CHARMM-style PDB file with segment names, atoms N, HN, CA, C and O in Angstrom:
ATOM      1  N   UNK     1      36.455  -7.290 -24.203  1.00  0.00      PROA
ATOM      2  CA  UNK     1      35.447  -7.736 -23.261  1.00  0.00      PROA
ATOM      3  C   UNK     1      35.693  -9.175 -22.856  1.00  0.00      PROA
ATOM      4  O   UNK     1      35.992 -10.028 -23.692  1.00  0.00      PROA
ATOM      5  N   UNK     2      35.554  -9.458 -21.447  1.00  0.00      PROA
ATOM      6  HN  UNK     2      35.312  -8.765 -20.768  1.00  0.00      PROA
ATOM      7  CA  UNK     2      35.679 -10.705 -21.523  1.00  0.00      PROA
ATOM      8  C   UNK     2      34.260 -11.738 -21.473  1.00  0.00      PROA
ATOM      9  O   UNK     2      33.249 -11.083 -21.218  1.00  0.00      PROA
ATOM     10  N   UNK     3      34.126 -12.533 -21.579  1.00  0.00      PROA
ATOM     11  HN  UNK     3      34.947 -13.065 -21.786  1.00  0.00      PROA
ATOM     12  CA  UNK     3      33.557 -13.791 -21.531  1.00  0.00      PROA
ATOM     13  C   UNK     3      32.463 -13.164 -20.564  1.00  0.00      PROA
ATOM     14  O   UNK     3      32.903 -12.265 -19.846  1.00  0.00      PROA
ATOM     15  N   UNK     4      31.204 -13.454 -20.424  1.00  0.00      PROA
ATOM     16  HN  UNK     4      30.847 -14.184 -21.006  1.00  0.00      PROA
ATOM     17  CA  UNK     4      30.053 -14.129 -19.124  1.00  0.00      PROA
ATOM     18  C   UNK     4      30.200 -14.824 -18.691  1.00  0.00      PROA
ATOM     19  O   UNK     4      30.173 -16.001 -19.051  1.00  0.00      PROA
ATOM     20  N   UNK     5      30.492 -14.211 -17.397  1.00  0.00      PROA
ATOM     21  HN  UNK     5      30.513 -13.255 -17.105  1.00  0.00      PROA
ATOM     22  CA  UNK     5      30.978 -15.527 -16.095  1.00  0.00      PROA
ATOM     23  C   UNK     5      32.337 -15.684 -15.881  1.00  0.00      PROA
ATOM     24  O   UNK     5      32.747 -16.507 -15.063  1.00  0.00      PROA
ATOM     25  N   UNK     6      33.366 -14.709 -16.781  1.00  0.00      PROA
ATOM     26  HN  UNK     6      33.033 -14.040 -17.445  1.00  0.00      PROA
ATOM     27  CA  UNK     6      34.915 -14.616 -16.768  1.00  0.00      PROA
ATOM     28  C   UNK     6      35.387 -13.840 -15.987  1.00  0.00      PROA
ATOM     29  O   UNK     6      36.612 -13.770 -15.880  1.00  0.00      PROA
ATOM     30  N   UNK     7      34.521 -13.020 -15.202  1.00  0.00      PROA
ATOM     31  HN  UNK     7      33.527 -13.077 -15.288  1.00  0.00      PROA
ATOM     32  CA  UNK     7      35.811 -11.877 -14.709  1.00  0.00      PROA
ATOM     33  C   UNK     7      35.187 -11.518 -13.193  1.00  0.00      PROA
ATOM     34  O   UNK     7      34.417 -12.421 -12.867  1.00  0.00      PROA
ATOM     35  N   UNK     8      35.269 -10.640 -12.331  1.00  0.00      PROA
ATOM     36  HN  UNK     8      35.895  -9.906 -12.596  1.00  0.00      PROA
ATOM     37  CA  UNK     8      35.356 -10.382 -10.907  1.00  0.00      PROA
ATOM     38  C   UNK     8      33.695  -9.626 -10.505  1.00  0.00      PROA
ATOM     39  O   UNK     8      33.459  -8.419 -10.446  1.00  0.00      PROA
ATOM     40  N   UNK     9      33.126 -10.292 -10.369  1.00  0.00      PROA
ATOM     41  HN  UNK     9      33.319 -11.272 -10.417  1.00  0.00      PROA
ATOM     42  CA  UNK     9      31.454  -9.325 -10.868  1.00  0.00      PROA
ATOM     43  C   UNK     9      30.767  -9.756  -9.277  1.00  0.00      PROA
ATOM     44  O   UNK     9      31.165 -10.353  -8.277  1.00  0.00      PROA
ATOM     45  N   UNK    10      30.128  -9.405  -9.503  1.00  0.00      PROA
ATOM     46  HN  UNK    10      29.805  -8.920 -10.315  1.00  0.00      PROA
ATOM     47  CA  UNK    10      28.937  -9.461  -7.890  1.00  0.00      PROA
ATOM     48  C   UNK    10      28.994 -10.452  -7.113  1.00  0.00      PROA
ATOM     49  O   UNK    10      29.170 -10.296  -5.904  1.00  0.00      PROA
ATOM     50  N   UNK    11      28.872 -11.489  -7.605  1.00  0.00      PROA
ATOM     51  HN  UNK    11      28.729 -11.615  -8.587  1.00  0.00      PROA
ATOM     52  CA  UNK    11      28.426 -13.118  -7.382  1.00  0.00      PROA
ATOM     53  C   UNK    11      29.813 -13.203  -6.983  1.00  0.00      PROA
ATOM     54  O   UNK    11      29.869 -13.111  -5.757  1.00  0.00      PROA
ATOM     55  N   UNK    12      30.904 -13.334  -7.481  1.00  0.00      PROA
ATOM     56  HN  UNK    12      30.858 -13.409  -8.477  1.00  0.00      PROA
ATOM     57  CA  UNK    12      32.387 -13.672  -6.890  1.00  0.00      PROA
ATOM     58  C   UNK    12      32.686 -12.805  -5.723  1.00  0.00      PROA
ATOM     59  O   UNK    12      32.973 -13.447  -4.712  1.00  0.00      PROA
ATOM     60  N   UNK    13      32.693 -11.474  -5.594  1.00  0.00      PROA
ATOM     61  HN  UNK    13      32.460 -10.953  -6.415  1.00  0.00      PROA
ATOM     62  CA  UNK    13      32.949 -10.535  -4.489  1.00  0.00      PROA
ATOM     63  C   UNK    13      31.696 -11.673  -3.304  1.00  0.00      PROA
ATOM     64  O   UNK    13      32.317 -12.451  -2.580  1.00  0.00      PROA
ATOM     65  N   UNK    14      31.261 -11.686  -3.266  1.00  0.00      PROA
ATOM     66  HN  UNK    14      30.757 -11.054  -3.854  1.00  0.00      PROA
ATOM     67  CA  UNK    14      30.306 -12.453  -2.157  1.00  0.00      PROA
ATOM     68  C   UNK    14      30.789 -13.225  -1.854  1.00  0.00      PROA
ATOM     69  O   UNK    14      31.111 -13.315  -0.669  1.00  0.00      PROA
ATOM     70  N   UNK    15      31.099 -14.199  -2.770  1.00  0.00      PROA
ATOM     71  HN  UNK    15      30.837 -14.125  -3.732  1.00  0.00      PROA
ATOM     72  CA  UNK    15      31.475 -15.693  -2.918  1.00  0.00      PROA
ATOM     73  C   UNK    15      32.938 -15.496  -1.860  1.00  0.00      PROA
ATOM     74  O   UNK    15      33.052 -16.264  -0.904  1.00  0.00      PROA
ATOM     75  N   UNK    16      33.841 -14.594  -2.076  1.00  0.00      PROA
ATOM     76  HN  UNK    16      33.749 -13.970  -2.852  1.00  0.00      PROA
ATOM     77  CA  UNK    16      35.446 -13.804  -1.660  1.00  0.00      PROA
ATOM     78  C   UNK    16      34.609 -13.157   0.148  1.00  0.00      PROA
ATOM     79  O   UNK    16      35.056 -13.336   1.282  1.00  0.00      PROA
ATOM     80  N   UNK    17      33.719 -12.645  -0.153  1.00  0.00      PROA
ATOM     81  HN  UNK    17      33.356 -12.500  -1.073  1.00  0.00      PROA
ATOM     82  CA  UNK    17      33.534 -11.781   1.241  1.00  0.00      PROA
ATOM     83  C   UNK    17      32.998 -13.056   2.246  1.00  0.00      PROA
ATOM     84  O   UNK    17      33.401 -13.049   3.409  1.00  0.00      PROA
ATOM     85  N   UNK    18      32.208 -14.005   1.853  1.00  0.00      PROA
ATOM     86  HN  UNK    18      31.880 -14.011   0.908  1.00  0.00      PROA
ATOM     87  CA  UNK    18      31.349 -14.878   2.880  1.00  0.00      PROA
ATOM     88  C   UNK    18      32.664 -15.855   3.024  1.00  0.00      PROA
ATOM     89  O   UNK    18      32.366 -16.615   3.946  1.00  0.00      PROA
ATOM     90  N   UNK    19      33.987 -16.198   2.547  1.00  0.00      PROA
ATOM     91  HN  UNK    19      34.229 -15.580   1.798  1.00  0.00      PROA
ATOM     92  CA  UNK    19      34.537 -17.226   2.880  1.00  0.00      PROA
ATOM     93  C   UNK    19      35.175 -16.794   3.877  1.00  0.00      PROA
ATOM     94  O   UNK    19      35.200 -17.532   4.862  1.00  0.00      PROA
ATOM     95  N   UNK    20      35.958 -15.345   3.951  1.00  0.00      PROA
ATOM     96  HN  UNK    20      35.938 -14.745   3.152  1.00  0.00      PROA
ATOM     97  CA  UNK    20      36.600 -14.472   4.951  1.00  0.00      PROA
ATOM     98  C   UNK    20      35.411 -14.506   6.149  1.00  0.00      PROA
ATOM     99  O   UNK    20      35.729 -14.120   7.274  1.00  0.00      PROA
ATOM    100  N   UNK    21      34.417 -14.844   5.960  1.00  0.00      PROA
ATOM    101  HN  UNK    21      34.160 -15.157   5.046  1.00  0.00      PROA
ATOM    102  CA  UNK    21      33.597 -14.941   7.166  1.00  0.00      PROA
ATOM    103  C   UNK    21      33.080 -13.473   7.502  1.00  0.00      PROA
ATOM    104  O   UNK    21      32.920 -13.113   8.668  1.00  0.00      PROA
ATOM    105  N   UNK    22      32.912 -12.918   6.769  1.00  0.00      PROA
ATOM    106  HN  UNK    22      33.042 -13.210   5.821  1.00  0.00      PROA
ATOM    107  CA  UNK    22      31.718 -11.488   6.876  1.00  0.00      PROA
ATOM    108  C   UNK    22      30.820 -11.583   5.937  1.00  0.00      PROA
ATOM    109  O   UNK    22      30.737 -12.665   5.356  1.00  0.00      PROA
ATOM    110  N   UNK    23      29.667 -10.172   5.441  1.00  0.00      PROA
ATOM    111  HN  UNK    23      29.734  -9.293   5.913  1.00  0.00      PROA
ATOM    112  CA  UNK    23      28.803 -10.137   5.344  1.00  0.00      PROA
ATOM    113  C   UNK    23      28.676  -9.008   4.339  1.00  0.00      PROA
ATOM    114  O   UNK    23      29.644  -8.257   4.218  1.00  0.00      PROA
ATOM    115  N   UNK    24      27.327  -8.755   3.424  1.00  0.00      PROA
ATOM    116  HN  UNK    24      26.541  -9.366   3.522  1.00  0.00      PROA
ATOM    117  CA  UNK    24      27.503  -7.697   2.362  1.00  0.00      PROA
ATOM    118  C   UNK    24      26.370  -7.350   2.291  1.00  0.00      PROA
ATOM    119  O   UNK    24      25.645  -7.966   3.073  1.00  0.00      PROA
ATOM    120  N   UNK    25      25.823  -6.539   1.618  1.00  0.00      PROA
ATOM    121  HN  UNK    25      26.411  -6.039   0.983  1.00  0.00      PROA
ATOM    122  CA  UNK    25      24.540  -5.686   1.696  1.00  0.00      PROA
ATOM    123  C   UNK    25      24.424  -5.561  -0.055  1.00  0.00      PROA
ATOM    124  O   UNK    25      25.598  -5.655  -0.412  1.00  0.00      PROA
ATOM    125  N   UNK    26      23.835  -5.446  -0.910  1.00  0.00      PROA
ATOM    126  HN  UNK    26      22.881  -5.370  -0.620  1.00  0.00      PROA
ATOM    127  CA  UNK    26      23.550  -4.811  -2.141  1.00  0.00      PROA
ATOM    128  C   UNK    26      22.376  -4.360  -2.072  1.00  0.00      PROA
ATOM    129  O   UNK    26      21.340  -4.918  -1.712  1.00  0.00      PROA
ATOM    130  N   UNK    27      22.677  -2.718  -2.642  1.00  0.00      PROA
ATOM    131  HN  UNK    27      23.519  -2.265  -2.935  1.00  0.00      PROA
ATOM    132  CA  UNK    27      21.681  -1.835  -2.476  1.00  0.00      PROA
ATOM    133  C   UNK    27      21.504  -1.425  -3.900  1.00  0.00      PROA
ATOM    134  O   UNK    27      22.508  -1.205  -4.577  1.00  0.00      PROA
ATOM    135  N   UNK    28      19.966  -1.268  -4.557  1.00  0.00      PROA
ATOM    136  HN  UNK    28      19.151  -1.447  -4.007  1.00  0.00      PROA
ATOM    137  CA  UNK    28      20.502  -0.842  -6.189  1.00  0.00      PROA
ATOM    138  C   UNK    28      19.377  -0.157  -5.863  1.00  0.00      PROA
ATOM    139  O   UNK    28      18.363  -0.742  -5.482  1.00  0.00      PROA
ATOM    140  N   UNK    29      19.466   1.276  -5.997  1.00  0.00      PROA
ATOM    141  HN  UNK    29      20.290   1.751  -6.306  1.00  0.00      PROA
ATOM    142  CA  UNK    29      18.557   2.939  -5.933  1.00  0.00      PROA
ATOM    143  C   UNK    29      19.708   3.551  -6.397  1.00  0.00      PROA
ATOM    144  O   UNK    29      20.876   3.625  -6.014  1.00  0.00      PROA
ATOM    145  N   UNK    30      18.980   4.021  -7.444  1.00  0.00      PROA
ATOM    146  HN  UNK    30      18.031   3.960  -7.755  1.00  0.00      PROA
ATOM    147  CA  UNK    30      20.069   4.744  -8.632  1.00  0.00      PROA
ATOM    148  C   UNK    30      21.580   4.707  -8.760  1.00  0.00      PROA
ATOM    149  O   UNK    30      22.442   5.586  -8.749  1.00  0.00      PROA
ATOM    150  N   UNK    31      21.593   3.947  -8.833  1.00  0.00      PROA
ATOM    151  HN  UNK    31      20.893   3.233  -8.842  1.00  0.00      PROA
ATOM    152  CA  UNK    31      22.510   3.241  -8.668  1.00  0.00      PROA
ATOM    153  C   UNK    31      23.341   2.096  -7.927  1.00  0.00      PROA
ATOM    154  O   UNK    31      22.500   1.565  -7.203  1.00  0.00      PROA
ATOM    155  N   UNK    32      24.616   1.411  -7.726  1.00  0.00      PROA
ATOM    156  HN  UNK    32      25.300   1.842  -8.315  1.00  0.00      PROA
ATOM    157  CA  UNK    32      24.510   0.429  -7.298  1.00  0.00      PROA
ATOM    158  C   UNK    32      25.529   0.571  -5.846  1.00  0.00      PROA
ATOM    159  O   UNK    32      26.604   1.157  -5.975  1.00  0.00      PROA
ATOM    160  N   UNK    33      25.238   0.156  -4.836  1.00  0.00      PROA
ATOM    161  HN  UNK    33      24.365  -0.320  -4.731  1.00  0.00      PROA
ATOM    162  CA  UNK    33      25.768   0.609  -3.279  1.00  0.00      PROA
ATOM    163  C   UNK    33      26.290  -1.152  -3.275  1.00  0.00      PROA
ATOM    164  O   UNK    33      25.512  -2.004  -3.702  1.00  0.00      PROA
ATOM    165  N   UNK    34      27.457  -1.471  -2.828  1.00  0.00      PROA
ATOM    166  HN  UNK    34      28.089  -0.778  -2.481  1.00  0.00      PROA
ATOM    167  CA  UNK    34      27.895  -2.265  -2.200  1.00  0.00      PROA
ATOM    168  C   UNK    34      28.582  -2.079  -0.630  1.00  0.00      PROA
ATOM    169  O   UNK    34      29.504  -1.332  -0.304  1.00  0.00      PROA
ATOM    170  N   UNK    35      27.932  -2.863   0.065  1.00  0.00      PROA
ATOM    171  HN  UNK    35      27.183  -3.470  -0.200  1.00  0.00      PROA
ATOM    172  CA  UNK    35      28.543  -2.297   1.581  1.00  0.00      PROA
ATOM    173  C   UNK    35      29.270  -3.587   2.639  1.00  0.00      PROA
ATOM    174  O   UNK    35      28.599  -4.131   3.516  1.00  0.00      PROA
ATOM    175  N   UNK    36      30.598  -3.907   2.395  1.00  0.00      PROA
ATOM    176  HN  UNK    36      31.143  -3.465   1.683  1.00  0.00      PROA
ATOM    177  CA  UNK    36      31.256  -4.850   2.913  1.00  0.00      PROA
ATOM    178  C   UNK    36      31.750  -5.286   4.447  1.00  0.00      PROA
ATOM    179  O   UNK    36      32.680  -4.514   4.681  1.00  0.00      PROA
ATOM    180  N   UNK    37      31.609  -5.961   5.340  1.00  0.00      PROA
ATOM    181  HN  UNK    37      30.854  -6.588   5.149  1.00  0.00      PROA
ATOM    182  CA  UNK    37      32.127  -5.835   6.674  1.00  0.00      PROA
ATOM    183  C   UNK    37      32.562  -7.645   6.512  1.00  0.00      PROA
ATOM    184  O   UNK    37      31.978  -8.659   6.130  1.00  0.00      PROA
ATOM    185  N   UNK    38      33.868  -7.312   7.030  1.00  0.00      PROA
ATOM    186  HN  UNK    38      34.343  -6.489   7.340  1.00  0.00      PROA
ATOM    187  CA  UNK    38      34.979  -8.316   7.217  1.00  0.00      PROA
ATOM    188  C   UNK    38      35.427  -8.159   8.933  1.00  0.00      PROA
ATOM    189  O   UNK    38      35.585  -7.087   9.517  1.00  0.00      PROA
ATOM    190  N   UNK    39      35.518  -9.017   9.306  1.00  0.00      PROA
ATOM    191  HN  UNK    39      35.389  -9.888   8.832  1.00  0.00      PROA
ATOM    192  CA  UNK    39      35.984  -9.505  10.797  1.00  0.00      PROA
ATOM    193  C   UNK    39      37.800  -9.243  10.659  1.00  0.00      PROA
ATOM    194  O   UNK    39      38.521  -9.622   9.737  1.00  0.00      PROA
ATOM    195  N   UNK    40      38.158  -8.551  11.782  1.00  0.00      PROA
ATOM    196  HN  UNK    40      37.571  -8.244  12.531  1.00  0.00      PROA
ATOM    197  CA  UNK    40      39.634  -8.125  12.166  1.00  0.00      PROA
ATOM    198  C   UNK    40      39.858  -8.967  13.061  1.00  0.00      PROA
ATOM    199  O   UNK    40      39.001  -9.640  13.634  1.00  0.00      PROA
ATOM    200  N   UNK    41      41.307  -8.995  13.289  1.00  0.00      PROA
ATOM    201  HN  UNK    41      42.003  -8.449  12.824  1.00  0.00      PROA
ATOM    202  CA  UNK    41      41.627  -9.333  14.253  1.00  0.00      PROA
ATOM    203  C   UNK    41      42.555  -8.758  15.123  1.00  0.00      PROA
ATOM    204  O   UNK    41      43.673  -8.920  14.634  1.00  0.00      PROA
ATOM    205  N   UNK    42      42.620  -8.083  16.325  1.00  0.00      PROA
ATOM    206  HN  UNK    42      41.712  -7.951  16.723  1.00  0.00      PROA
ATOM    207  CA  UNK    42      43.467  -7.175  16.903  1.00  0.00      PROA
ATOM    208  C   UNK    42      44.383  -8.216  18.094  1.00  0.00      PROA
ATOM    209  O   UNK    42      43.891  -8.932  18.966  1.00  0.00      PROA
ATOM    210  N   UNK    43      45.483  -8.056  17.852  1.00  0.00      PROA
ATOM    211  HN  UNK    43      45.883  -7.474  17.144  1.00  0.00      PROA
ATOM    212  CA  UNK    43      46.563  -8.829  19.117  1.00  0.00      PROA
ATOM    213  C   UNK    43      47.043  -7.623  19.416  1.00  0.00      PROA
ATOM    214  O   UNK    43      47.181  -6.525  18.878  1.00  0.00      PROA
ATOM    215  N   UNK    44      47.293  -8.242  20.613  1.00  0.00      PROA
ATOM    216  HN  UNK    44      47.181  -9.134  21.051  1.00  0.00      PROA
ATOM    217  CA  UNK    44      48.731  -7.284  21.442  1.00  0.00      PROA
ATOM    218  C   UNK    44      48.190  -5.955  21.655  1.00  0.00      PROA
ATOM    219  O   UNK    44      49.053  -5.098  21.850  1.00  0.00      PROA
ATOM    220  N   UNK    45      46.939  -5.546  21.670  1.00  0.00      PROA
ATOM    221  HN  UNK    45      46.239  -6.241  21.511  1.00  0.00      PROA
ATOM    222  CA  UNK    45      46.697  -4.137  22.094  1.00  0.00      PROA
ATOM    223  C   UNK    45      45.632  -4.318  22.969  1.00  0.00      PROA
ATOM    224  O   UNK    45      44.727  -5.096  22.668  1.00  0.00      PROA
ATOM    225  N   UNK    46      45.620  -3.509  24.334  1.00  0.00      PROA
ATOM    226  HN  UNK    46      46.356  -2.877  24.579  1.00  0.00      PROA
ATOM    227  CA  UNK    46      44.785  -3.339  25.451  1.00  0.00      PROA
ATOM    228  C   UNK    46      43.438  -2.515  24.467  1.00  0.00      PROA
ATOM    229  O   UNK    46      43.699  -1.760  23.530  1.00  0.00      PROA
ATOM    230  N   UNK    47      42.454  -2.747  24.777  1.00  0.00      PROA
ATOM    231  HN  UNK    47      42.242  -3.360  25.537  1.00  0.00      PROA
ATOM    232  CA  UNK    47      41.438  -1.924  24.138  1.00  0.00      PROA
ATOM    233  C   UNK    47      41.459  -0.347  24.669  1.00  0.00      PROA
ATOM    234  O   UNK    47      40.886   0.475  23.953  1.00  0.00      PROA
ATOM    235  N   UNK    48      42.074   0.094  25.851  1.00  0.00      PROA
ATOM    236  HN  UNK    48      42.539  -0.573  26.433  1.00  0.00      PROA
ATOM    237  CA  UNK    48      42.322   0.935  26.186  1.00  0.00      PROA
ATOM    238  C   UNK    48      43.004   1.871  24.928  1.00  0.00      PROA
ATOM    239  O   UNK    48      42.587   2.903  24.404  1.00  0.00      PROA
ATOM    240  N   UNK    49      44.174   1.103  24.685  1.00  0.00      PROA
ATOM    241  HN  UNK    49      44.513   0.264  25.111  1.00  0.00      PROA
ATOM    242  CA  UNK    49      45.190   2.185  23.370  1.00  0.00      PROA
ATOM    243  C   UNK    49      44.616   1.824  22.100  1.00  0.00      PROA
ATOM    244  O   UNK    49      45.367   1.398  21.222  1.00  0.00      PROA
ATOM    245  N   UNK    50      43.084   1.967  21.837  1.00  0.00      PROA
ATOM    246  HN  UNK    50      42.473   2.313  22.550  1.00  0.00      PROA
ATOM    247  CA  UNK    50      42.389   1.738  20.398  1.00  0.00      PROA
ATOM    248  C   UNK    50      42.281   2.939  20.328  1.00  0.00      PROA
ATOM    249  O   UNK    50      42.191   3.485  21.428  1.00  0.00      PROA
ATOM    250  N   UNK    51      42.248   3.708  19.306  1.00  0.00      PROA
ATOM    251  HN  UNK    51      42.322   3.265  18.413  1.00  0.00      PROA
ATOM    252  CA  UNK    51      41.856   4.341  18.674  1.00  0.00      PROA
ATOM    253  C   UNK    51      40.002   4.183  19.229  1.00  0.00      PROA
ATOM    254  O   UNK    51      39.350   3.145  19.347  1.00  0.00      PROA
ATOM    255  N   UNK    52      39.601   5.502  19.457  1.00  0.00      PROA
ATOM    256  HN  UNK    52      40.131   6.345  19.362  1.00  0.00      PROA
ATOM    257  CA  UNK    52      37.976   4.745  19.464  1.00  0.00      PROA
ATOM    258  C   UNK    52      37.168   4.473  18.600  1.00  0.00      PROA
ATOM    259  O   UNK    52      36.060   4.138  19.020  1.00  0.00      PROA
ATOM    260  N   UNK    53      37.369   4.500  17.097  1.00  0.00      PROA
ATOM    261  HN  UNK    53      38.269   4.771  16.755  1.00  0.00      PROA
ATOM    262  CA  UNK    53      36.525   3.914  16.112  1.00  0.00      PROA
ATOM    263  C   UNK    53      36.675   2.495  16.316  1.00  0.00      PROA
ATOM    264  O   UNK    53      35.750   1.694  16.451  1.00  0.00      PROA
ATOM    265  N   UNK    54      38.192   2.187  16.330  1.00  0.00      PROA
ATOM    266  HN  UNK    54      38.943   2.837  16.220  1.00  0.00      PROA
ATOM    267  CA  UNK    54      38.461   0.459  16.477  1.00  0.00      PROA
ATOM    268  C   UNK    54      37.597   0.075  17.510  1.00  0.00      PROA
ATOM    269  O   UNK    54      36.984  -0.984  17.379  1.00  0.00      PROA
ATOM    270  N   UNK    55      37.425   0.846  18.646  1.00  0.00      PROA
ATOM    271  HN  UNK    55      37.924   1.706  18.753  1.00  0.00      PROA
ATOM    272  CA  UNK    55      37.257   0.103  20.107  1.00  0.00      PROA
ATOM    273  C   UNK    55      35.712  -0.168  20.002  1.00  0.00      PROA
ATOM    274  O   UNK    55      35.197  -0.941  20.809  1.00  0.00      PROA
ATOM    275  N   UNK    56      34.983   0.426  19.063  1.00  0.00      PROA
ATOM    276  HN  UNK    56      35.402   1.055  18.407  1.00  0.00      PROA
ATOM    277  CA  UNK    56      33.261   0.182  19.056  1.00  0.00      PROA
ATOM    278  C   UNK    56      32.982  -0.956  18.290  1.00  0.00      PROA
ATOM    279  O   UNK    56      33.437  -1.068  17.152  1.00  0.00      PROA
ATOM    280  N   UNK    57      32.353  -1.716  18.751  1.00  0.00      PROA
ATOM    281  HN  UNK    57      31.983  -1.625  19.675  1.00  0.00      PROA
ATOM    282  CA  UNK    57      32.082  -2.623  17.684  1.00  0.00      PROA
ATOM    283  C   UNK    57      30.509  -2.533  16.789  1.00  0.00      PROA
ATOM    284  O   UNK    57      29.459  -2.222  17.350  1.00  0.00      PROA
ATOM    285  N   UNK    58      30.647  -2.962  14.913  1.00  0.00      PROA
ATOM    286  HN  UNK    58      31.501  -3.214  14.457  1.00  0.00      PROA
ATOM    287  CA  UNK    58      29.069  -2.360  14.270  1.00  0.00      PROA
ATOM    288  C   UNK    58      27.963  -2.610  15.240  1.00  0.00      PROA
ATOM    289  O   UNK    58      27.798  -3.378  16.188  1.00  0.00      PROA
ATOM    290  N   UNK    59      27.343  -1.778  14.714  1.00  0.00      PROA
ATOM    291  HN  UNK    59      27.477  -1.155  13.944  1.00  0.00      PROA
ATOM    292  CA  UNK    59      25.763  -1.995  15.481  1.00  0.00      PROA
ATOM    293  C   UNK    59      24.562  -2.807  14.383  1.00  0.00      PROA
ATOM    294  OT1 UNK    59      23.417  -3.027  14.776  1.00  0.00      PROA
TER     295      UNK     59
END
């Protein structure tokens, strides 16, 4: 086991997701839901040749 406060736990994943400049959700109903959205960046493709999941942006 390691240490409290030693290893990769809730508080760090946030700490890792908000510097990348996105956003997180924690959901705890029977259990525990983490839900992550990170910002892409697409070059060199017309939005036309996306795939259409890429081409929507979240709501």
């Amino acid at each position: 086991m390691q240490p409290q406060g030693g290893g990769f736990g809730l508080r760090g994943i946030e700490e890792r997701v908000r510097a990348l400049g996105g956003d997180w959700l924690l959901q705890r109903r029977l259990g525990t839901r983490v839900v992550v959205n990170l910002p892409t960046h697409v070059r060199n493709y017309d939005s036309v040749s996306l795939p259409t999941e890429l081409n929507q942006k979240p709501s």
